[in-house]
Short mmCIF file of C-alpha atoms and ligand atoms in Angstrom, two decimals:
data_model
loop_
_atom_site.label_atom_id
_atom_site.label_comp_id
_atom_site.label_asym_id
_atom_site.label_seq_id
_atom_site.Cartn_x
_atom_site.Cartn_y
_atom_site.Cartn_z
CA MET A 10 -12.37 -19.45 12.11
CA LYS A 11 -13.03 -16.08 13.70
CA GLN A 12 -13.79 -12.84 11.88
CA LEU A 13 -10.88 -10.96 10.29
CA LYS A 14 -10.13 -7.97 12.53
CA ALA A 15 -6.54 -6.94 11.82
CA ILE A 16 -3.83 -6.88 9.21
CA ILE A 17 -0.22 -7.04 10.37
CA PHE A 18 2.47 -5.85 7.94
CA ASP A 19 6.13 -6.72 7.81
CA VAL A 20 8.15 -3.68 6.69
CA ASP A 21 11.39 -4.41 4.82
CA GLY A 22 10.67 -6.00 1.46
CA THR A 23 6.90 -5.97 2.10
CA LEU A 24 5.88 -2.33 2.45
CA ALA A 25 8.83 -1.18 0.31
CA GLU A 26 11.98 -2.54 -1.34
CA THR A 27 14.18 -1.11 1.38
CA GLU A 28 16.91 -3.73 1.53
CA ARG A 29 18.99 -3.22 -1.63
CA ASP A 30 18.65 0.56 -2.00
CA GLY A 31 18.21 1.50 1.64
CA HIS A 32 19.67 -0.75 4.32
CA ARG A 33 22.54 -2.03 2.15
CA ILE A 34 23.65 1.49 1.22
CA ALA A 35 23.41 2.64 4.85
CA PHE A 36 25.54 -0.29 6.07
CA ASN A 37 28.22 0.55 3.49
CA LEU A 38 28.24 4.25 4.47
CA ALA A 39 28.69 3.25 8.13
CA PHE A 40 31.60 0.97 7.21
CA THR A 41 33.27 3.81 5.28
CA ASP A 42 32.76 6.23 8.21
CA ALA A 43 34.57 3.73 10.47
CA GLY A 44 37.49 3.44 8.03
CA LEU A 45 36.60 -0.16 7.12
CA ASP A 46 37.01 -1.29 3.52
CA TRP A 47 33.99 -3.65 3.66
CA ASN A 48 31.58 -3.37 0.75
CA TRP A 49 28.30 -5.30 0.73
CA ASP A 50 27.42 -5.59 -2.96
CA GLU A 51 23.91 -6.61 -4.07
CA SER A 52 24.78 -10.28 -4.36
CA LEU A 53 26.61 -10.59 -1.02
CA TYR A 54 23.76 -8.68 0.63
CA GLY A 55 21.33 -11.28 -0.71
CA ASP A 56 23.33 -13.95 1.15
CA LEU A 57 23.52 -11.85 4.29
CA LEU A 58 19.72 -11.49 4.36
CA ALA A 59 19.64 -15.07 5.67
CA VAL A 60 20.06 -13.41 9.06
CA THR A 61 17.54 -10.76 10.15
CA GLY A 62 18.50 -7.73 12.21
CA GLY A 63 21.29 -5.32 11.33
CA LYS A 64 23.56 -6.05 14.30
CA GLU A 65 23.00 -9.78 13.86
CA ARG A 66 23.76 -9.41 10.13
CA ILE A 67 27.12 -7.70 10.77
CA ARG A 68 28.03 -10.47 13.22
CA TYR A 69 27.05 -13.10 10.62
CA PHE A 70 29.24 -11.34 8.01
CA LEU A 71 32.23 -11.55 10.37
CA SER A 72 31.62 -15.16 11.41
CA ASP A 73 30.89 -16.59 7.95
CA PHE A 74 32.25 -14.25 5.25
CA HIS A 75 35.11 -12.18 6.68
CA THR A 76 36.58 -14.66 9.10
CA ASP A 77 40.10 -13.22 9.27
CA PHE A 78 38.95 -9.85 10.63
CA LYS A 79 40.33 -9.16 14.12
CA HIS A 80 39.18 -6.52 16.62
CA ASP A 81 39.64 -6.08 20.40
CA ASP A 82 35.98 -5.39 21.07
CA ILE A 83 33.70 -6.80 18.38
CA ASP A 84 30.52 -6.21 20.41
CA SER A 85 31.12 -2.44 20.73
CA LEU A 86 32.23 -2.21 17.12
CA ILE A 87 28.96 -3.79 15.98
CA VAL A 88 26.81 -1.57 18.21
CA ASN A 89 28.60 1.57 16.99
CA LEU A 90 28.48 0.58 13.33
CA HIS A 91 24.79 -0.19 13.64
CA ALA A 92 23.97 3.14 15.34
CA ARG A 93 25.76 4.92 12.49
CA LYS A 94 23.97 2.76 9.93
CA THR A 95 20.58 3.71 11.41
CA LYS A 96 21.46 7.44 11.12
CA HIS A 97 22.40 6.97 7.47
CA TYR A 98 19.28 4.92 6.74
CA VAL A 99 16.92 7.50 8.23
CA ALA A 100 18.74 10.35 6.43
CA LEU A 101 18.54 8.41 3.19
CA LEU A 102 14.78 7.96 3.46
CA GLU A 103 14.29 11.58 4.47
CA SER A 104 16.28 12.89 1.50
CA ASN A 105 15.05 10.41 -1.10
CA ALA A 106 12.02 8.37 -0.07
CA ILE A 107 11.83 4.75 -1.21
CA ALA A 108 8.39 4.23 -2.73
CA LEU A 109 5.86 1.82 -1.24
CA ARG A 110 5.35 -1.36 -3.26
CA PRO A 111 2.37 -1.57 -5.65
CA GLY A 112 -0.98 -1.81 -3.88
CA VAL A 113 0.32 -1.10 -0.37
CA GLU A 114 -1.09 2.40 0.05
CA ARG A 115 -4.32 1.44 -1.71
CA LEU A 116 -4.89 -1.61 0.50
CA ILE A 117 -4.03 0.30 3.69
CA GLU A 118 -6.60 2.97 2.78
CA GLU A 119 -9.20 0.33 1.89
CA ALA A 120 -8.56 -1.54 5.15
CA ARG A 121 -8.94 1.64 7.19
CA ALA A 122 -12.20 2.46 5.44
CA ALA A 123 -13.42 -1.09 6.19
CA GLY A 124 -12.62 -0.64 9.89
CA LEU A 125 -9.81 -3.20 10.00
CA ILE A 126 -7.09 -2.72 12.60
CA LEU A 127 -3.58 -2.14 11.21
CA ALA A 128 -0.31 -3.17 12.83
CA ILE A 129 3.37 -3.63 12.03
CA ALA A 130 5.70 -6.45 13.11
CA THR A 131 9.28 -6.07 11.95
CA THR A 132 12.85 -6.84 12.79
CA THR A 133 14.04 -3.41 11.84
CA THR A 134 14.85 -0.57 14.26
CA PRO A 135 11.82 1.58 15.32
CA GLN A 136 13.32 4.82 13.88
CA ASN A 137 13.49 3.11 10.48
CA VAL A 138 9.76 2.35 10.54
CA THR A 139 8.96 5.91 11.54
CA ALA A 140 11.13 7.23 8.70
CA LEU A 141 9.60 4.93 6.08
CA VAL A 142 5.96 5.49 7.08
CA SER A 143 6.41 9.29 7.42
CA SER A 144 8.29 9.68 4.15
CA THR A 145 5.75 7.67 2.14
CA LEU A 146 2.33 8.08 3.79
CA GLY A 147 2.99 11.18 5.90
CA GLU A 148 3.66 11.60 9.61
CA GLN A 149 -0.05 11.32 10.47
CA ALA A 150 -0.03 7.74 9.16
CA LEU A 151 1.99 6.53 12.16
CA ALA A 152 -1.21 6.82 14.20
CA TRP A 153 -3.04 4.50 11.79
CA PHE A 154 -1.17 1.52 13.25
CA ASP A 155 -2.49 0.31 16.61
CA CYS A 156 0.79 -1.46 17.27
CA ILE A 157 4.26 -0.93 15.79
CA ALA A 158 6.31 -3.87 17.07
CA ALA A 159 9.91 -3.38 15.97
CA GLY A 160 13.57 -4.17 16.55
CA ASP A 161 14.97 -5.21 19.92
CA ILE A 162 11.57 -5.08 21.70
CA VAL A 163 11.80 -8.88 21.65
CA PRO A 164 15.18 -10.56 22.10
CA ALA A 165 14.67 -13.29 19.48
CA LYS A 166 14.16 -11.81 16.02
CA LYS A 167 12.48 -13.47 13.01
CA PRO A 168 12.33 -16.41 12.21
CA ALA A 169 11.35 -16.71 15.90
CA PRO A 170 7.60 -16.01 16.35
CA ASP A 171 8.18 -13.61 19.26
CA ILE A 172 7.56 -10.32 17.43
CA PHE A 173 4.17 -11.55 16.18
CA ASP A 174 3.27 -12.99 19.60
CA TYR A 175 4.16 -9.61 21.09
CA CYS A 176 2.05 -7.80 18.50
CA LEU A 177 -1.00 -10.03 19.17
CA GLN A 178 -0.66 -9.41 22.87
CA GLU A 179 -0.48 -5.63 22.34
CA LEU A 180 -3.52 -5.72 20.04
CA GLY A 181 -5.44 -7.98 22.41
CA LEU A 182 -6.35 -10.24 19.48
CA SER A 183 -6.00 -13.94 18.82
CA ALA A 184 -3.97 -15.28 15.89
CA ASP A 185 -7.08 -16.37 13.98
CA GLU A 186 -8.44 -12.80 13.94
CA CYS A 187 -5.43 -11.56 11.94
CA LEU A 188 -3.72 -11.78 8.57
CA VAL A 189 -0.03 -11.10 8.00
CA PHE A 190 1.79 -9.75 4.94
CA GLU A 191 5.38 -10.96 4.63
CA ASP A 192 8.02 -11.15 1.89
CA SER A 193 10.59 -13.69 3.10
CA ALA A 194 11.03 -17.23 4.40
CA ASN A 195 12.25 -15.90 7.74
CA GLY A 196 9.13 -13.75 7.97
CA VAL A 197 6.79 -16.63 7.09
CA ARG A 198 8.44 -18.92 9.62
CA SER A 199 7.95 -16.20 12.22
CA SER A 200 4.29 -15.39 11.47
CA CYS A 201 3.32 -19.04 10.93
CA GLY A 202 5.17 -19.88 14.15
CA ALA A 203 2.71 -17.50 15.81
CA ASN A 204 -0.13 -19.36 13.97
CA ILE A 205 -1.21 -16.33 11.93
CA MET A 206 -2.43 -16.84 8.38
CA THR A 207 0.15 -15.30 6.05
CA ILE A 208 0.10 -13.84 2.55
CA VAL A 209 3.47 -13.38 0.82
CA THR A 210 4.38 -10.68 -1.67
CA GLN A 211 7.73 -11.95 -2.88
CA ASN A 212 10.51 -9.78 -4.32
CA ASN A 213 13.82 -10.11 -6.16
CA TYR A 214 15.75 -11.14 -3.07
CA THR A 215 13.15 -13.66 -1.84
CA HIS A 216 11.51 -15.23 -4.93
CA ASN A 217 13.44 -18.49 -4.41
CA ASP A 218 12.63 -18.66 -0.68
CA ASP A 219 10.65 -21.52 0.83
CA PHE A 220 7.24 -20.06 1.68
CA SER A 221 5.81 -23.28 3.16
CA GLY A 222 2.95 -22.43 5.47
CA ALA A 223 1.86 -19.29 3.59
CA ILE A 224 -1.75 -19.36 2.42
CA THR A 225 -1.12 -17.31 -0.74
CA VAL A 226 1.99 -16.13 -2.59
CA LEU A 227 1.77 -13.13 -4.94
CA ASP A 228 4.30 -11.09 -6.88
CA HIS A 229 2.79 -7.92 -5.36
CA LEU A 230 -0.62 -6.65 -4.19
CA GLY A 231 -1.52 -5.13 -7.54
CA GLU A 232 -3.23 -1.93 -8.61
CA PRO A 233 -6.20 -1.33 -10.93
CA ASP A 234 -3.69 -0.61 -13.72
CA LEU A 235 -1.08 -3.18 -12.64
CA ALA A 236 -2.32 -6.74 -12.33
CA CYS A 237 -0.74 -8.99 -9.72
CA THR A 238 -0.01 -12.67 -10.29
CA VAL A 239 -1.03 -15.40 -7.86
CA ILE A 240 1.98 -17.73 -7.62
CA SER A 241 0.34 -20.14 -5.20
CA GLY A 242 -2.97 -20.27 -3.37
CA ASP A 243 -6.56 -19.57 -4.44
CA GLU A 244 -7.25 -17.23 -7.34
CA ILE A 245 -8.50 -13.78 -6.38
CA SER A 246 -11.65 -12.10 -7.67
CA GLY A 247 -9.96 -9.48 -9.86
CA SER A 248 -6.52 -8.39 -10.96
CA TYR A 249 -5.47 -6.90 -7.61
CA ILE A 250 -5.97 -7.77 -3.93
CA THR A 251 -8.89 -6.08 -2.16
CA VAL A 252 -10.18 -6.22 1.41
CA ASP A 253 -12.95 -8.53 0.17
CA ASP A 254 -10.25 -10.91 -1.14
CA LEU A 255 -8.55 -10.79 2.26
CA LYS A 256 -11.83 -11.65 4.01
CA GLN A 257 -12.38 -14.51 1.54
CA ILE A 258 -8.83 -15.88 1.96
CA HIS A 259 -9.17 -15.62 5.74
CA ALA A 260 -12.56 -17.37 5.75
CA ASN A 261 -11.43 -20.16 3.39
CA GLY A 262 -8.13 -20.73 5.18
C1 LIG B 6 14.23 -6.92 8.13
C2 LIG B 6 15.63 -7.00 8.45
C3 LIG B 6 16.25 -5.83 9.04
C4 LIG B 6 16.89 -4.84 8.17
C5 LIG B 6 17.86 -4.03 8.99
O1 LIG B 6 13.63 -8.21 8.26
O2 LIG B 6 16.25 -8.02 8.35
O3 LIG B 6 17.27 -6.35 9.79
O4 LIG B 6 17.57 -5.48 7.11
O5 LIG B 6 17.27 -3.46 10.07
P1 LIG B 6 12.06 -8.34 8.24
P2 LIG B 6 18.18 -2.99 11.33
O6 LIG B 6 11.59 -7.66 7.00
O7 LIG B 6 11.80 -9.82 8.15
O8 LIG B 6 11.52 -7.75 9.50
O9 LIG B 6 19.54 -2.66 10.83
O10 LIG B 6 17.46 -1.78 11.88
O11 LIG B 6 18.23 -4.10 12.34
MG1 LIG B 7 10.74 -8.53 5.25
#
């Protein structure tokens, strides 16, 4: 096992709980703008999360949930709806930032101080990453990430490993020099498919997911005043995850 050099973060569900109160709302606003009466409630959205990528998710909704919908040009409809959705999502984050999950900012700061490389590998559109990072950590934080691999930069989205393979290539690192943080089964399949050791911080939408292949599953990263729980994997030294824990997990794995 090589030395731990980089941490690669997923975004949606991992850095922040963006799905229910961000992406879902933005999709619904785009549908309303287009005069469509579709409404993705919290429960339906949970089912739709089986497919990653916003355009892919709309297509999945039409093929499996709203099968009697007819349109002359579905492809253009999806592209236009998605462009509108991205505008709404960015505006939403700019007007009312969605907070980072417990421990995320703390661990990012600790990792930077320890000289670890930071990167992002996500299915979501690049503008969405920019909006989330700027609205939570500040615009200067975008430069903290040596690689932000996002959206359509690879044709096959998670659970395919392509976005992580791309990220490794950009970083010039091998899989065994990195650790990934993910929140979903699709994410774990993707990162493990790229042979990168993966820690899961599960959430309300993903707590029943199959995280086979992940080295550790936690409820969140924890803070000094908010203990995290290890759901599977080795116990950690204290009540929240530190860079020393990451080095230990990486070395033991
Ligand atoms: C994130 C997603 C994204 C967002 C929507 O998956 O599935 O599709 O829901 O983003 P992951 P876009 O966290 O595994 O990367 O609408 O911009 O595609
Ligand atoms: Mg995710």
